[in-house]
Short mmCIF file of C-alpha atoms in Angstrom, two decimals:
data_model
loop_
_atom_site.label_atom_id
_atom_site.label_comp_id
_atom_site.label_asym_id
_atom_site.label_seq_id
_atom_site.Cartn_x
_atom_site.Cartn_y
_atom_site.Cartn_z
CA MET A 1 -13.99 -4.95 21.80
CA LYS A 2 -11.18 -4.67 24.20
CA ASP A 3 -8.26 -5.11 21.63
CA GLU A 4 -10.56 -2.37 18.93
CA TYR A 5 -10.37 0.29 21.35
CA SER A 6 -6.95 -0.39 22.73
CA LEU A 7 -6.08 1.18 19.29
CA LEU A 8 -7.75 4.16 20.46
CA ASN A 9 -5.37 5.32 23.37
CA ASN A 10 -2.92 7.64 22.17
CA VAL A 11 -5.98 9.60 19.63
CA GLU A 12 -7.04 12.54 21.03
CA ILE A 13 -10.80 13.58 20.27
CA ASP A 14 -11.74 17.64 20.42
CA PHE A 15 -15.85 16.60 21.27
CA SER A 16 -16.19 20.32 21.26
CA GLN A 17 -16.64 20.53 17.29
CA TYR A 18 -19.29 17.70 17.20
CA VAL A 19 -22.96 18.21 18.02
CA ILE A 20 -24.11 15.36 20.78
CA GLU A 21 -27.27 13.46 19.39
CA GLU A 22 -29.06 10.88 21.47
CA VAL A 23 -29.21 7.31 19.55
CA ASN A 24 -31.62 4.77 20.23
CA GLU A 25 -30.71 1.59 21.38
CA LEU A 26 -31.97 -0.31 17.82
CA GLU A 27 -29.68 1.99 16.04
CA LYS A 28 -27.07 1.26 18.39
CA LYS A 29 -26.75 -2.22 17.91
CA LYS A 30 -27.00 -2.41 13.98
CA LEU A 31 -24.02 -0.14 13.86
CA MET A 32 -22.55 -2.69 16.23
CA ARG A 33 -23.69 -5.33 14.35
CA GLN A 34 -22.33 -4.27 10.73
CA PHE A 35 -18.81 -3.60 12.58
CA THR A 36 -18.55 -6.91 13.74
CA LYS A 37 -19.45 -8.55 10.94
CA SER A 38 -16.25 -5.99 8.80
CA ARG A 39 -13.46 -6.28 11.15
CA ARG A 40 -14.34 -10.71 10.76
CA LYS A 41 -12.83 -9.33 7.21
CA THR A 42 -9.03 -9.20 8.69
CA LEU A 43 -7.30 -9.78 5.11
CA PHE A 44 -8.60 -6.83 3.89
CA TRP A 45 -7.58 -4.29 7.04
CA ASN A 46 -4.33 -3.01 7.93
CA LYS A 47 -3.94 -0.59 11.07
CA ARG A 48 -4.82 2.59 9.69
CA LYS A 49 -7.95 1.73 8.34
CA ALA A 50 -8.47 -0.35 11.85
CA ILE A 51 -7.83 2.63 13.36
CA ILE A 52 -10.21 4.91 11.56
CA ALA A 53 -12.91 3.20 11.04
CA ILE A 54 -13.16 2.26 15.14
CA ILE A 55 -12.46 5.83 15.57
CA ALA A 56 -15.97 6.71 13.07
CA LEU A 57 -17.76 3.66 14.56
CA PHE A 58 -16.49 5.28 18.80
CA LEU A 59 -17.68 9.00 17.50
CA ILE A 60 -21.12 8.09 15.93
CA ILE A 61 -22.44 5.71 18.83
CA ASN A 62 -21.34 8.01 21.19
CA LEU A 63 -22.08 11.52 19.62
CA GLY A 64 -24.78 10.20 17.70
CA ILE A 65 -25.67 9.90 13.57
CA HIS A 66 -24.76 13.61 12.40
CA GLY A 67 -23.02 12.37 9.64
CA ASP A 68 -21.17 15.23 8.25
CA LYS A 69 -19.87 15.88 11.75
CA VAL A 70 -18.02 13.42 12.51
CA LEU A 71 -16.84 12.25 8.71
CA ALA A 72 -15.14 16.10 9.11
CA GLY A 73 -13.55 15.06 12.43
CA ALA A 74 -12.30 11.41 11.19
CA ALA A 75 -10.90 13.24 7.72
CA SER A 76 -9.09 15.16 10.06
CA PHE A 77 -6.52 12.01 10.87
CA LYS A 78 -3.68 11.27 8.77
CA ASP A 79 -0.35 9.03 8.27
CA SER A 80 2.64 9.22 10.35
CA ILE A 81 5.82 8.21 9.58
CA ASN A 82 6.20 6.42 12.86
CA LYS A 83 3.10 4.51 12.40
CA TRP A 84 4.71 3.15 9.31
CA LEU A 85 7.55 2.05 10.63
CA GLY A 86 5.90 0.48 13.74
CA ILE A 87 7.52 2.73 16.21
CA ASN A 88 4.88 5.07 17.22
CA THR A 89 3.40 3.09 21.00
CA ASN A 90 6.34 4.16 23.06
CA GLY A 91 6.67 7.82 22.06
CA GLU A 92 9.31 7.90 20.19
CA ASN A 93 10.25 9.92 17.53
CA TYR A 94 13.29 9.58 14.75
CA SER A 95 10.69 11.68 11.84
CA THR A 96 12.03 15.47 11.36
CA GLU A 97 8.55 17.38 11.01
CA ILE A 98 8.63 20.42 8.09
CA GLU A 99 4.85 21.08 7.55
CA LYS A 100 6.13 23.86 5.60
CA THR A 101 3.17 24.21 1.96
CA LEU A 102 4.68 25.19 -1.04
CA GLU A 103 2.20 26.05 -4.05
CA GLY A 104 2.24 26.47 -7.67
CA LYS A 105 -0.50 27.33 -10.29
CA ASP A 106 -3.28 25.42 -9.27
CA ILE A 107 -1.41 22.84 -6.77
CA LYS A 108 -0.52 23.17 -3.50
CA LEU A 109 2.17 20.52 -1.84
CA THR A 110 2.83 20.44 1.82
CA LEU A 111 6.13 18.28 3.74
CA ASN A 112 5.05 16.46 6.68
CA GLU A 113 7.67 14.46 7.45
CA PHE A 114 10.72 13.16 6.56
CA PHE A 115 12.93 9.91 8.03
CA THR A 116 16.53 8.29 6.80
CA ASP A 117 18.57 5.73 7.57
CA ASN A 118 21.80 4.23 5.61
CA SER A 119 19.77 2.46 3.08
CA ARG A 120 16.10 4.11 2.88
CA ILE A 121 14.30 7.30 2.72
CA ILE A 122 11.10 7.75 4.15
CA ILE A 123 8.57 10.41 2.91
CA ASN A 124 5.43 11.76 4.54
CA PHE A 125 3.10 14.71 2.67
CA ASN A 126 -0.42 15.43 1.14
CA ILE A 127 -0.91 17.28 -2.02
CA ASN A 128 -4.28 18.51 -3.21
CA LYS A 129 -4.87 16.30 -5.71
CA LYS A 130 -7.50 12.74 -5.79
CA LYS A 131 -5.80 9.50 -4.81
CA ASN A 132 -6.96 7.74 -7.98
CA ASP A 133 -4.93 11.11 -9.85
CA LEU A 134 -1.98 10.14 -7.93
CA VAL A 135 -2.23 5.67 -8.44
CA ASP A 136 -1.83 6.66 -12.22
CA ILE A 137 1.34 8.73 -11.62
CA ASN A 138 3.03 6.83 -8.55
CA HIS A 139 6.39 6.62 -10.09
CA LYS A 140 6.04 10.28 -10.54
CA VAL A 141 5.40 11.60 -6.88
CA VAL A 142 9.13 10.04 -5.77
CA PRO A 143 11.61 13.39 -5.20
CA ASP A 144 14.94 13.63 -6.06
CA ILE A 145 17.25 13.25 -3.27
CA TYR A 146 20.43 15.06 -2.36
CA ILE A 147 21.87 14.96 0.58
CA ASN A 148 24.84 16.99 2.09
CA GLY A 149 24.63 18.71 -1.27
CA LYS A 150 25.27 14.83 -3.52
CA LYS A 151 22.22 13.21 -5.14
CA ILE A 152 21.88 10.07 -3.70
CA GLU A 153 21.10 7.60 -6.29
CA ARG A 154 18.13 4.93 -5.53
CA SER A 155 19.48 0.38 -5.05
CA SER A 156 17.47 -0.80 -6.28
CA ASP A 157 13.57 0.09 -8.23
CA TYR A 158 11.40 -0.30 -5.17
CA VAL A 159 9.27 1.95 -3.27
CA GLY A 160 6.75 1.54 -1.00
CA TYR A 161 3.39 4.01 -1.49
CA SER A 162 0.43 4.60 0.45
CA ILE A 163 -1.56 7.47 -1.04
CA SER A 164 -4.94 7.94 0.94
CA GLY A 165 -7.94 9.37 0.18
CA TYR A 166 -10.46 11.23 2.73
CA LYS A 167 -12.22 7.84 2.27
CA ASP A 168 -9.72 5.89 3.18
CA PHE A 169 -9.75 7.85 6.81
CA VAL A 170 -13.07 8.41 7.24
CA GLY A 171 -13.55 4.65 6.71
CA TYR A 172 -16.79 5.47 4.84
CA ASP A 173 -17.15 3.61 0.93
CA LYS A 174 -19.96 5.75 0.36
CA ALA A 175 -18.91 9.18 1.57
CA GLU A 176 -20.68 11.28 0.09
CA ASN A 177 -18.71 14.29 0.55
CA ASN A 178 -16.50 14.89 -2.10
CA GLU A 179 -14.66 18.36 -1.55
CA PHE A 180 -12.20 16.39 1.23
CA GLU A 181 -11.00 14.01 -2.19
CA LYS A 182 -9.24 17.09 -3.13
CA GLU A 183 -6.73 16.39 -0.90
CA THR A 184 -4.50 13.04 -0.36
CA ASN A 185 -1.80 11.68 2.11
CA VAL A 186 0.97 9.84 0.72
CA ILE A 187 4.13 8.13 2.17
CA LEU A 188 6.94 6.57 0.06
CA GLU A 189 9.60 4.41 1.00
CA VAL A 190 12.45 4.08 -1.07
CA GLU A 191 15.41 2.09 -1.22
CA MET A 192 18.93 3.82 -1.29
CA LYS A 193 22.65 3.15 -1.65
CA GLU A 194 25.22 3.55 1.17
CA LEU A 195 24.06 7.03 2.56
CA PRO A 196 26.32 9.33 3.40
CA LEU A 197 25.08 10.17 7.16
CA THR A 198 26.83 12.11 10.00
CA GLU A 199 24.55 13.52 11.89
CA LYS A 200 22.94 16.56 11.03
CA GLU A 201 22.63 16.59 7.30
CA ASP A 202 21.49 19.04 5.18
CA VAL A 203 19.00 17.50 2.76
CA LYS A 204 16.98 18.57 -0.14
CA LEU A 205 14.06 17.18 -2.38
CA VAL A 206 13.04 18.20 -5.16
CA PHE A 207 9.92 17.04 -6.83
CA SER A 208 10.74 17.36 -10.28
CA SER A 209 9.25 15.03 -12.34
CA LEU A 210 5.76 15.57 -9.78
CA ALA A 211 6.01 19.66 -10.82
CA GLU A 212 6.95 18.50 -14.14
CA GLU A 213 3.67 17.01 -13.92
CA TYR A 214 1.43 19.66 -13.37
CA GLY A 215 3.18 22.35 -15.02
CA VAL A 216 5.18 23.51 -12.43
CA ASN A 217 8.61 24.71 -11.95
CA SER A 218 10.78 22.22 -10.32
CA SER A 219 12.37 25.02 -8.60
CA ASP A 220 8.86 25.83 -6.49
CA PHE A 221 8.60 22.08 -5.88
CA THR A 222 12.11 21.83 -3.81
CA TYR A 223 12.28 21.49 0.18
CA THR A 224 15.67 22.10 2.34
CA PHE A 225 15.69 21.66 5.50
CA VAL A 226 18.66 20.23 8.28
CA TYR A 227 17.96 16.57 9.13
CA ASP A 228 19.20 14.92 12.25
CA ALA A 229 19.67 11.34 12.54
CA THR A 230 21.49 11.02 16.11
CA SER A 231 18.12 10.04 17.63
CA TYR A 232 18.11 7.02 15.52
CA LYS A 233 21.70 6.16 15.29
CA ASN A 234 22.07 6.29 19.41
CA ASP A 235 19.07 4.17 19.58
CA THR A 236 20.83 1.50 17.25
CA LYS A 237 23.27 -1.06 18.31
CA VAL A 238 25.41 -3.79 17.59
CA VAL A 239 25.76 -7.60 18.52
CA LYS A 240 29.03 -9.52 17.38
CA VAL A 241 27.51 -13.08 16.77
CA ASP A 242 30.84 -14.87 15.10
CA GLU A 243 28.78 -18.24 15.56
CA ASN A 244 28.63 -21.04 12.52
CA ILE A 245 26.55 -23.50 11.82
CA THR A 246 28.26 -26.15 9.74
CA ILE A 247 27.26 -29.67 8.27
CA GLY A 248 29.51 -31.27 6.46
CA ASP A 249 30.37 -28.95 3.41
CA ASN A 250 27.36 -26.41 3.92
CA GLU A 251 27.75 -23.64 6.11
CA LEU A 252 25.00 -20.58 7.63
CA SER A 253 27.88 -17.51 8.75
CA LEU A 254 26.32 -15.40 11.33
CA ASP A 255 28.44 -12.30 11.86
CA ASN A 256 26.62 -9.18 13.20
CA VAL A 257 22.72 -8.54 14.26
CA THR A 258 22.15 -4.81 13.97
CA ILE A 259 18.94 -3.73 16.00
CA THR A 260 18.04 -0.42 15.29
CA PRO A 261 14.34 1.26 16.41
CA ASP A 262 12.00 -0.76 14.16
CA LYS A 263 13.95 -3.87 12.79
CA VAL A 264 16.43 -6.29 13.81
CA LEU A 265 19.17 -7.38 10.45
CA ILE A 266 21.04 -10.00 9.94
CA SER A 267 24.25 -9.78 8.46
CA GLY A 268 26.75 -13.18 7.48
CA ASP A 269 26.70 -15.63 4.77
CA SER A 270 25.25 -18.79 3.71
CA LYS A 271 26.21 -22.04 1.53
CA GLY A 272 23.77 -25.12 1.07
CA PHE A 273 21.10 -23.05 3.78
CA SER A 274 17.90 -21.86 3.04
CA ALA A 275 15.23 -19.40 5.32
CA HIS A 276 12.90 -20.72 2.29
CA GLU A 277 11.34 -23.96 2.78
CA ASN A 278 10.23 -24.52 -0.91
CA ASN A 279 13.78 -24.09 -2.14
CA LYS A 280 14.94 -27.41 -3.39
CA ASP A 281 18.16 -26.11 -4.13
CA ALA A 282 19.26 -25.46 -0.54
CA ASN A 283 20.59 -28.99 1.06
CA TYR A 284 19.33 -27.56 4.66
CA HIS A 285 16.60 -24.73 5.99
CA TYR A 286 16.61 -22.48 8.73
CA ASP A 287 13.73 -20.52 10.93
CA ILE A 288 14.37 -17.71 12.84
CA VAL A 289 12.20 -17.23 15.94
CA ASP A 290 12.15 -14.39 18.90
CA ALA A 291 12.09 -15.24 22.67
CA ASN A 292 8.81 -15.92 22.88
CA ASP A 293 9.79 -18.76 20.29
CA ASP A 294 7.71 -16.35 17.83
CA SER A 295 8.76 -17.15 14.03
CA VAL A 296 10.01 -13.86 12.70
CA PRO A 297 8.34 -13.00 9.25
CA LEU A 298 12.25 -12.11 7.78
CA ARG A 299 12.87 -10.06 4.00
CA ALA A 300 15.48 -11.64 2.82
CA GLU A 301 17.59 -14.52 3.25
CA ILE A 302 21.33 -14.42 5.63
CA GLY A 303 23.88 -13.32 3.17
CA ASN A 304 21.41 -11.47 1.37
CA GLY A 305 20.68 -8.78 3.15
CA ALA A 306 18.47 -10.29 5.89
CA TYR A 307 16.62 -8.47 8.48
CA PHE A 308 12.70 -8.68 9.86
CA TYR A 309 10.31 -6.02 11.39
CA ARG A 310 10.55 -5.47 15.42
CA ASN A 311 6.89 -5.14 14.90
CA TYR A 312 4.02 -6.19 12.56
CA VAL A 313 1.96 -3.41 12.37
CA HIS A 314 0.39 -3.06 9.09
CA GLU A 315 -1.95 -5.71 8.78
CA LEU A 316 -4.34 -7.14 12.20
CA PRO A 317 -3.56 -8.42 13.72
CA GLU A 318 -0.65 -6.49 14.95
CA LYS A 319 2.48 -8.58 16.06
CA HIS A 320 5.14 -6.56 18.48
CA PHE A 321 8.81 -9.51 18.75
CA ASN A 322 10.32 -9.63 21.83
CA ILE A 323 13.88 -9.64 20.99
CA ASN A 324 15.49 -10.43 24.01
CA SER A 325 17.01 -13.42 22.00
CA ILE A 326 16.57 -14.60 18.53
CA LYS A 327 17.29 -18.35 17.88
CA ILE A 328 18.51 -19.59 14.49
CA ILE A 329 16.87 -23.41 14.15
CA PRO A 330 18.15 -25.50 11.36
CA TYR A 331 16.12 -28.41 10.00
CA THR A 332 15.90 -30.60 7.20
CA PHE A 333 13.42 -32.14 5.32
CA ASN A 334 14.94 -35.36 5.36
CA LYS A 335 14.06 -37.95 8.07
CA ILE A 336 16.43 -37.55 11.25
CA ASN A 337 17.11 -39.27 14.31
CA THR A 338 15.78 -36.07 16.37
CA ASN A 339 13.53 -35.38 19.05
CA THR A 340 11.98 -32.11 17.57
CA THR A 341 9.69 -32.38 14.47
CA SER A 342 7.56 -29.39 13.24
CA VAL A 343 4.77 -29.66 9.87
CA SER A 344 5.59 -26.97 7.28
CA ASN A 345 3.32 -24.94 4.54
CA ASP A 346 2.78 -27.80 2.37
CA GLY A 347 2.50 -30.03 4.94
CA ARG A 348 5.74 -31.77 5.40
CA ILE A 349 7.69 -32.73 8.27
CA LYS A 350 10.34 -30.87 9.51
CA TYR A 351 13.29 -32.28 11.15
CA ILE A 352 15.07 -30.19 13.76
CA ILE A 353 18.56 -30.49 13.96
CA GLU A 354 18.61 -29.52 17.69
CA ASP A 355 22.32 -29.31 18.39
CA LYS A 356 23.06 -27.29 15.61
CA ILE A 357 20.56 -24.54 17.14
CA VAL A 358 22.50 -20.84 17.79
CA THR A 359 20.65 -18.69 20.34
CA ILE A 360 21.68 -15.30 20.43
CA ASN A 361 21.74 -12.89 23.17
CA LEU A 362 20.47 -9.18 22.23
CA LYS A 363 20.04 -7.51 25.70
#
């Protein structure tokens, strides 16, 4: 249980809110057995659910089985943008906390946090509607976004959603108290075109589609505030690379590596290379590993906005990459004279082109 309980290091629990009851050894063993069985199903868990389930178990075993008290305590937890970004463990805070509530008719909206860099916007809010109702209209919860008086256009239709109801936070599928189901926590990640960020931005969020859905005037669902982007920008650095991997007419160009608090971006160009081992149109392929030789989950290819997250926290087990350096490792599926090989996901042999490996120092 060591790894699971370590997730509780930064969680504060007010034990004065609970009634302490004795739990006999048989009840403790039964609860622990149920939890141990469930934690093996890692494919169905993300970090938030793991933390909340552990907290619920911790409260039950240590405080007794007074159900209402446990559920009420667990319901007070909610996600944050820092957790979404995977940078909450070191104490940094790159989001702006708003914590302002707007009301209209029978609907209430509370904006918790806001974050942006030069390519995306993340918004965290609570709304007094049931989770299932919002899932059905998820495309309507995205607000119109204005920065410094200019409406910002989205660069794609992609929107990352986290829509969490009371039972998600509690970790109980059969929680009977449905009163808490009336409020839902929502986190949105929206891809935007190049954002005109300076240092302190005048931001306006207009939840026009959501207001229309619930018969509210959009002016009643409008937030205006100042967002300070300096801390995120100050903790971002660019490393110049200017190296190429050239094999015949095929070339992988590496221009810059940008390190932000939550991800690493690699700019360059590619001809004849692919990061996808099943790309049959590519003549050569490449892997990228961190300083510990752990493969990083590249989200796009070099030449097409390549990046990976420094901390992989949305599923268990968590992964925190060592970015003191990265290596670009070219390989081919055609047999060549090399001392190093590995096996692809589909069982083919990857022949590493050792003399073309590029190591980039990011310290």
